[in-house]
PDB file of C-alpha atoms in Angstrom:
ATOM      1  CA  TYR Z  12     -95.283 104.023-112.841  1.00 43.00           C
ATOM      2  CA  PRO Z  13     -97.229 102.234-109.994  1.00 40.00           C
ATOM      3  CA  PRO Z  14     -94.235 102.754-107.111  1.00 40.00           C
ATOM      4  CA  HIS Z  15     -94.282  98.544-105.617  1.00 38.00           C
ATOM      5  CA  ALA Z  16     -95.523  97.037-109.298  1.00 39.00           C
ATOM      6  CA  SER Z  17     -92.839  94.487-109.860  1.00 38.00           C
ATOM      7  CA  ALA Z  18     -92.221  90.829-110.381  1.00 42.00           C
ATOM      8  CA  PRO Z  19     -91.372  88.352-107.861  1.00 46.00           C
ATOM      9  CA  ASN Z  20     -87.886  88.698-108.342  1.00 54.00           C
ATOM     10  CA  GLY Z  21     -86.564  92.032-108.304  1.00 54.00           C
ATOM     11  CA  ALA Z  22     -87.707  94.765-106.589  1.00 67.00           C
ATOM     12  CA  GLN Z  23     -84.974  96.449-105.487  1.00 80.00           C
ATOM     13  CA  PRO Z  24     -82.847  99.581-105.615  1.00 89.00           C
ATOM     14  CA  VAL Z  25     -80.112  99.580-107.915  1.00 89.00           C
ATOM     15  CA  GLN Z  26     -76.929 100.763-107.315  1.00 89.00           C
ATOM     16  CA  ASN Z  27     -75.152 102.800-109.733  1.00 90.00           C
ATOM     17  CA  VAL Z  28     -71.912 100.954-111.432  1.00 87.00           C
ATOM     18  CA  ALA Z  29     -69.785 101.851-114.088  1.00 84.00           C
ATOM     19  CA  LEU Z  30     -69.548 100.784-117.543  1.00 80.00           C
ATOM     20  CA  ARG Z  31     -67.670 101.039-120.426  1.00 76.00           C
ATOM     21  CA  TRP Z  32     -69.659 102.088-123.918  1.00 75.00           C
ATOM     22  CA  ALA Z  33     -69.150 100.458-126.995  1.00 70.00           C
ATOM     23  CA  ASP Z  34     -66.674 103.281-128.188  1.00 72.00           C
ATOM     24  CA  GLY Z  35     -64.718 103.017-124.943  1.00 75.00           C
ATOM     25  CA  ARG Z  36     -65.516 105.346-122.883  1.00 79.00           C
ATOM     26  CA  PRO Z  37     -66.117 104.767-119.618  1.00 82.00           C
ATOM     27  CA  GLY Z  38     -69.883 105.574-118.115  1.00 84.00           C
ATOM     28  CA  GLU Z  39     -71.890 104.702-115.373  1.00 89.00           C
ATOM     29  CA  LEU Z  40     -75.798 103.168-115.286  1.00 90.00           C
ATOM     30  CA  ILE Z  41     -77.316 106.315-113.941  1.00 92.00           C
ATOM     31  CA  GLU Z  42     -76.479 107.486-118.011  1.00 91.00           C
ATOM     32  CA  LEU Z  43     -78.253 104.277-119.282  1.00 89.00           C
ATOM     33  CA  VAL Z  44     -81.024 105.169-117.144  1.00 92.00           C
ATOM     34  CA  GLN Z  45     -81.170 109.024-118.417  1.00 93.00           C
ATOM     35  CA  TRP Z  46     -80.336 107.900-122.194  1.00 90.00           C
ATOM     36  CA  ALA Z  47     -84.005 105.811-121.415  1.00 92.00           C
ATOM     37  CA  GLY Z  48     -85.470 108.807-119.916  1.00 93.00           C
ATOM     38  CA  ALA Z  49     -88.705 107.772-118.791  1.00 94.00           C
ATOM     39  CA  ASN Z  50     -88.728 104.477-120.435  1.00 93.00           C
ATOM     40  CA  LEU Z  51     -88.685 101.754-118.655  1.00 93.00           C
ATOM     41  CA  LEU Z  52     -84.756 100.098-119.386  1.00 93.00           C
ATOM     42  CA  VAL Z  53     -84.291  96.378-119.897  1.00 92.00           C
ATOM     43  CA  LEU Z  54     -80.694  95.296-119.413  1.00 90.00           C
ATOM     44  CA  TRP Z  55     -80.014  92.069-121.425  1.00 88.00           C
ATOM     45  CA  PHE Z  56     -77.333  89.882-119.969  1.00 85.00           C
ATOM     46  CA  GLY Z  57     -75.123  87.882-122.255  1.00 80.00           C
ATOM     47  CA  LYS Z  58     -75.991  86.423-125.733  1.00 80.00           C
ATOM     48  CA  LEU Z  59     -79.078  87.661-127.948  1.00 80.00           C
ATOM     49  CA  ASN Z  60     -80.618  85.557-130.484  1.00 84.00           C
ATOM     50  CA  ALA Z  61     -82.258  86.981-133.365  1.00 85.00           C
ATOM     51  CA  SER Z  62     -85.493  85.983-132.214  1.00 86.00           C
ATOM     52  CA  GLN Z  63     -84.835  87.278-128.814  1.00 86.00           C
ATOM     53  CA  ALA Z  64     -83.729  90.710-130.766  1.00 86.00           C
ATOM     54  CA  ARG Z  65     -86.968  91.162-132.806  1.00 86.00           C
ATOM     55  CA  THR Z  66     -88.968  90.337-129.483  1.00 86.00           C
ATOM     56  CA  LEU Z  67     -87.147  93.029-127.791  1.00 88.00           C
ATOM     57  CA  ILE Z  68     -87.732  95.137-130.871  1.00 88.00           C
ATOM     58  CA  ALA Z  69     -91.156  94.346-130.855  1.00 87.00           C
ATOM     59  CA  LEU Z  70     -91.513  94.887-126.803  1.00 88.00           C
ATOM     60  CA  THR Z  71     -89.731  99.016-127.585  1.00 88.00           C
ATOM     61  CA  ARG Z  72     -92.287  99.322-130.164  1.00 89.00           C
ATOM     62  CA  LYS Z  73     -95.400  98.637-128.298  1.00 88.00           C
ATOM     63  CA  HIS Z  74     -94.074 100.123-124.507  1.00 89.00           C
ATOM     64  CA  PRO Z  75     -92.252 102.607-123.332  1.00 91.00           C
ATOM     65  CA  LEU Z  76     -89.034 100.830-122.901  1.00 92.00           C
ATOM     66  CA  ARG Z  77     -85.581 101.195-124.219  1.00 92.00           C
ATOM     67  CA  CYS Z  78     -83.466  98.044-124.428  1.00 89.00           C
ATOM     68  CA  VAL Z  79     -79.579  97.389-123.648  1.00 86.00           C
ATOM     69  CA  GLN Z  80     -77.053  94.029-124.208  1.00 84.00           C
ATOM     70  CA  VAL Z  81     -74.758  93.912-121.450  1.00 82.00           C
ATOM     71  CA  SER Z  82     -72.481  91.009-122.515  1.00 70.00           C
ATOM     72  CA  ALA Z  83     -69.075  90.188-120.798  1.00 61.00           C
ATOM     73  CA  ASN Z  84     -66.075  91.724-123.197  1.00 52.00           C
ATOM     74  CA  ALA Z  85     -68.739  93.522-125.139  1.00 45.00           C
ATOM     75  CA  ARG Z  86     -69.865  97.160-124.213  1.00 47.00           C
ATOM     76  CA  VAL Z  87     -73.524  98.140-123.348  1.00 50.00           C
ATOM     77  CA  LYS Z  88     -75.336  97.977-127.067  1.00 51.00           C
ATOM     78  CA  GLU Z  89     -78.696  99.412-127.654  1.00 52.00           C
ATOM     79  CA  ILE Z  90     -81.142  97.246-129.719  1.00 49.00           C
ATOM     80  CA  VAL Z  91     -80.419  98.775-129.013  1.00 43.00           C
ATOM     81  CA  LYS Z  92     -76.044 100.012-126.848  1.00 49.00           C
ATOM     82  CA  GLU Z  93     -73.925  97.637-125.145  1.00 48.00           C
ATOM     83  CA  ALA Z  94     -71.717  97.506-121.922  1.00 49.00           C
ATOM     84  CA  ASP Z  95     -68.890  96.276-120.578  1.00 48.00           C
ATOM     85  CA  ALA Z  96     -68.640  95.482-116.493  1.00 50.00           C
ATOM     86  CA  SER Z  97     -71.178  93.357-116.826  1.00 63.00           C
ATOM     87  CA  GLU Z  98     -70.482  91.312-113.463  1.00 73.00           C
ATOM     88  CA  PRO Z  99     -70.848  94.186-111.778  1.00 76.00           C
ATOM     89  CA  LEU Z 100     -74.376  95.328-113.734  1.00 78.00           C
ATOM     90  CA  HIS Z 101     -75.492  91.621-113.051  1.00 78.00           C
ATOM     91  CA  ARG Z 102     -74.474  92.094-109.229  1.00 79.00           C
ATOM     92  CA  ALA Z 103     -76.704  95.576-109.165  1.00 82.00           C
ATOM     93  CA  CYS Z 104     -79.400  93.792-110.262  1.00 82.00           C
ATOM     94  CA  GLY Z 105     -79.603  91.057-108.076  1.00 78.00           C
ATOM     95  CA  GLY Z 106     -77.690  88.530-110.054  1.00 78.00           C
ATOM     96  CA  SER Z 107     -74.707  86.295-108.973  1.00 70.00           C
ATOM     97  CA  SER Z 108     -72.713  84.084-110.305  1.00 68.00           C
ATOM     98  CA  GLY Z 109     -74.225  81.324-108.723  1.00 68.00           C
ATOM     99  CA  ALA Z 110     -78.040  82.746-109.680  1.00 71.00           C
ATOM    100  CA  ARG Z 111     -77.742  84.091-113.495  1.00 76.00           C
ATOM    101  CA  ILE Z 112     -80.488  86.236-114.856  1.00 83.00           C
ATOM    102  CA  GLN Z 113     -80.721  86.711-118.410  1.00 84.00           C
ATOM    103  CA  TRP Z 114     -82.287  90.597-117.901  1.00 89.00           C
ATOM    104  CA  ALA Z 115     -83.769  92.731-115.573  1.00 90.00           C
ATOM    105  CA  LEU Z 116     -85.985  95.692-115.851  1.00 92.00           C
ATOM    106  CA  ILE Z 117     -85.286  98.763-114.127  1.00 92.00           C
ATOM    107  CA  ARG Z 118     -87.620 102.020-113.884  1.00 91.00           C
ATOM    108  CA  PRO Z 119     -86.424 105.747-114.154  1.00 92.00           C
ATOM    109  CA  ASP Z 120     -85.882 105.886-110.277  1.00 91.00           C
ATOM    110  CA  LEU Z 121     -83.349 103.606-110.461  1.00 90.00           C
ATOM    111  CA  TYR Z 122     -85.663 100.473-109.234  1.00 90.00           C
ATOM    112  CA  CYS Z 123     -85.427  97.062-110.418  1.00 89.00           C
ATOM    113  CA  ALA Z 124     -88.674  96.113-111.133  1.00 89.00           C
ATOM    114  CA  ALA Z 125     -88.051  92.720-111.962  1.00 89.00           C
ATOM    115  CA  THR Z 126     -85.180  90.102-113.361  1.00 88.00           C
ATOM    116  CA  SER Z 127     -85.605  86.812-114.537  1.00 85.00           C
ATOM    117  CA  ALA Z 128     -83.481  84.018-115.876  1.00 83.00           C
ATOM    118  CA  ASN Z 129     -86.064  83.081-118.271  1.00 80.00           C
ATOM    119  CA  ALA Z 130     -86.292  85.068-121.465  1.00 75.00           C
ATOM    120  CA  LYS Z 131     -89.935  84.637-121.683  1.00 77.00           C
ATOM    121  CA  SER Z 132     -91.255  86.445-118.828  1.00 83.00           C
ATOM    122  CA  LEU Z 133     -89.746  89.668-119.975  1.00 86.00           C
ATOM    123  CA  SER Z 134     -93.372  90.832-121.389  1.00 84.00           C
ATOM    124  CA  HIS Z 135     -95.306  89.625-118.076  1.00 84.00           C
ATOM    125  CA  ALA Z 136     -92.822  91.616-116.006  1.00 87.00           C
ATOM    126  CA  LEU Z 137     -93.645  94.411-118.200  1.00 85.00           C
ATOM    127  CA  ASP Z 138     -97.231  94.596-118.249  1.00 81.00           C
ATOM    128  CA  ALA Z 139     -96.773  94.291-114.471  1.00 83.00           C
ATOM    129  CA  ALA Z 140     -94.463  97.523-114.262  1.00 84.00           C
ATOM    130  CA  LEU Z 141     -96.978  99.136-116.349  1.00 84.00           C
ATOM    131  CA  GLY Z 142     -99.549  98.902-113.842  1.00 79.00           C
ATOM    132  CA  GLY Z 143    -101.025  96.193-116.419  1.00 62.00           C
ATOM    133  CA  ALA Z 144    -101.336  98.200-118.894  1.00 48.00           C
ATOM    134  CA  ALA Z 145    -100.428  96.199-122.543  1.00 42.00           C
TER     135      ALA Z 145
END
């Protein structure tokens, strides 16, 4: 991945934080990154409608990408996994209670390449993180 490719939001290292897997076991963000391997990782915060899920699945088929839904009382769910601890994970990716982000794009080196409150901007950020390769 290009060393400085990112969208305007994001572009920061991500702190490893605790989470809870769908089966209730404790885990950490680093485990999600390891699960994603050499792929980029999308953390999707909150609800995910059917259209958004289809879009994410299509993106995983087109790009080196793994997707995870992070919801408040759910767990880390793969589209793909599901994780509890949405607030710590949200904050680690640059979000706050006053600035909610919809998704964060994490590189394998625990660098947040992009974040946005706009679900539709993910495809553009993914292209930028991959150096324009679509």
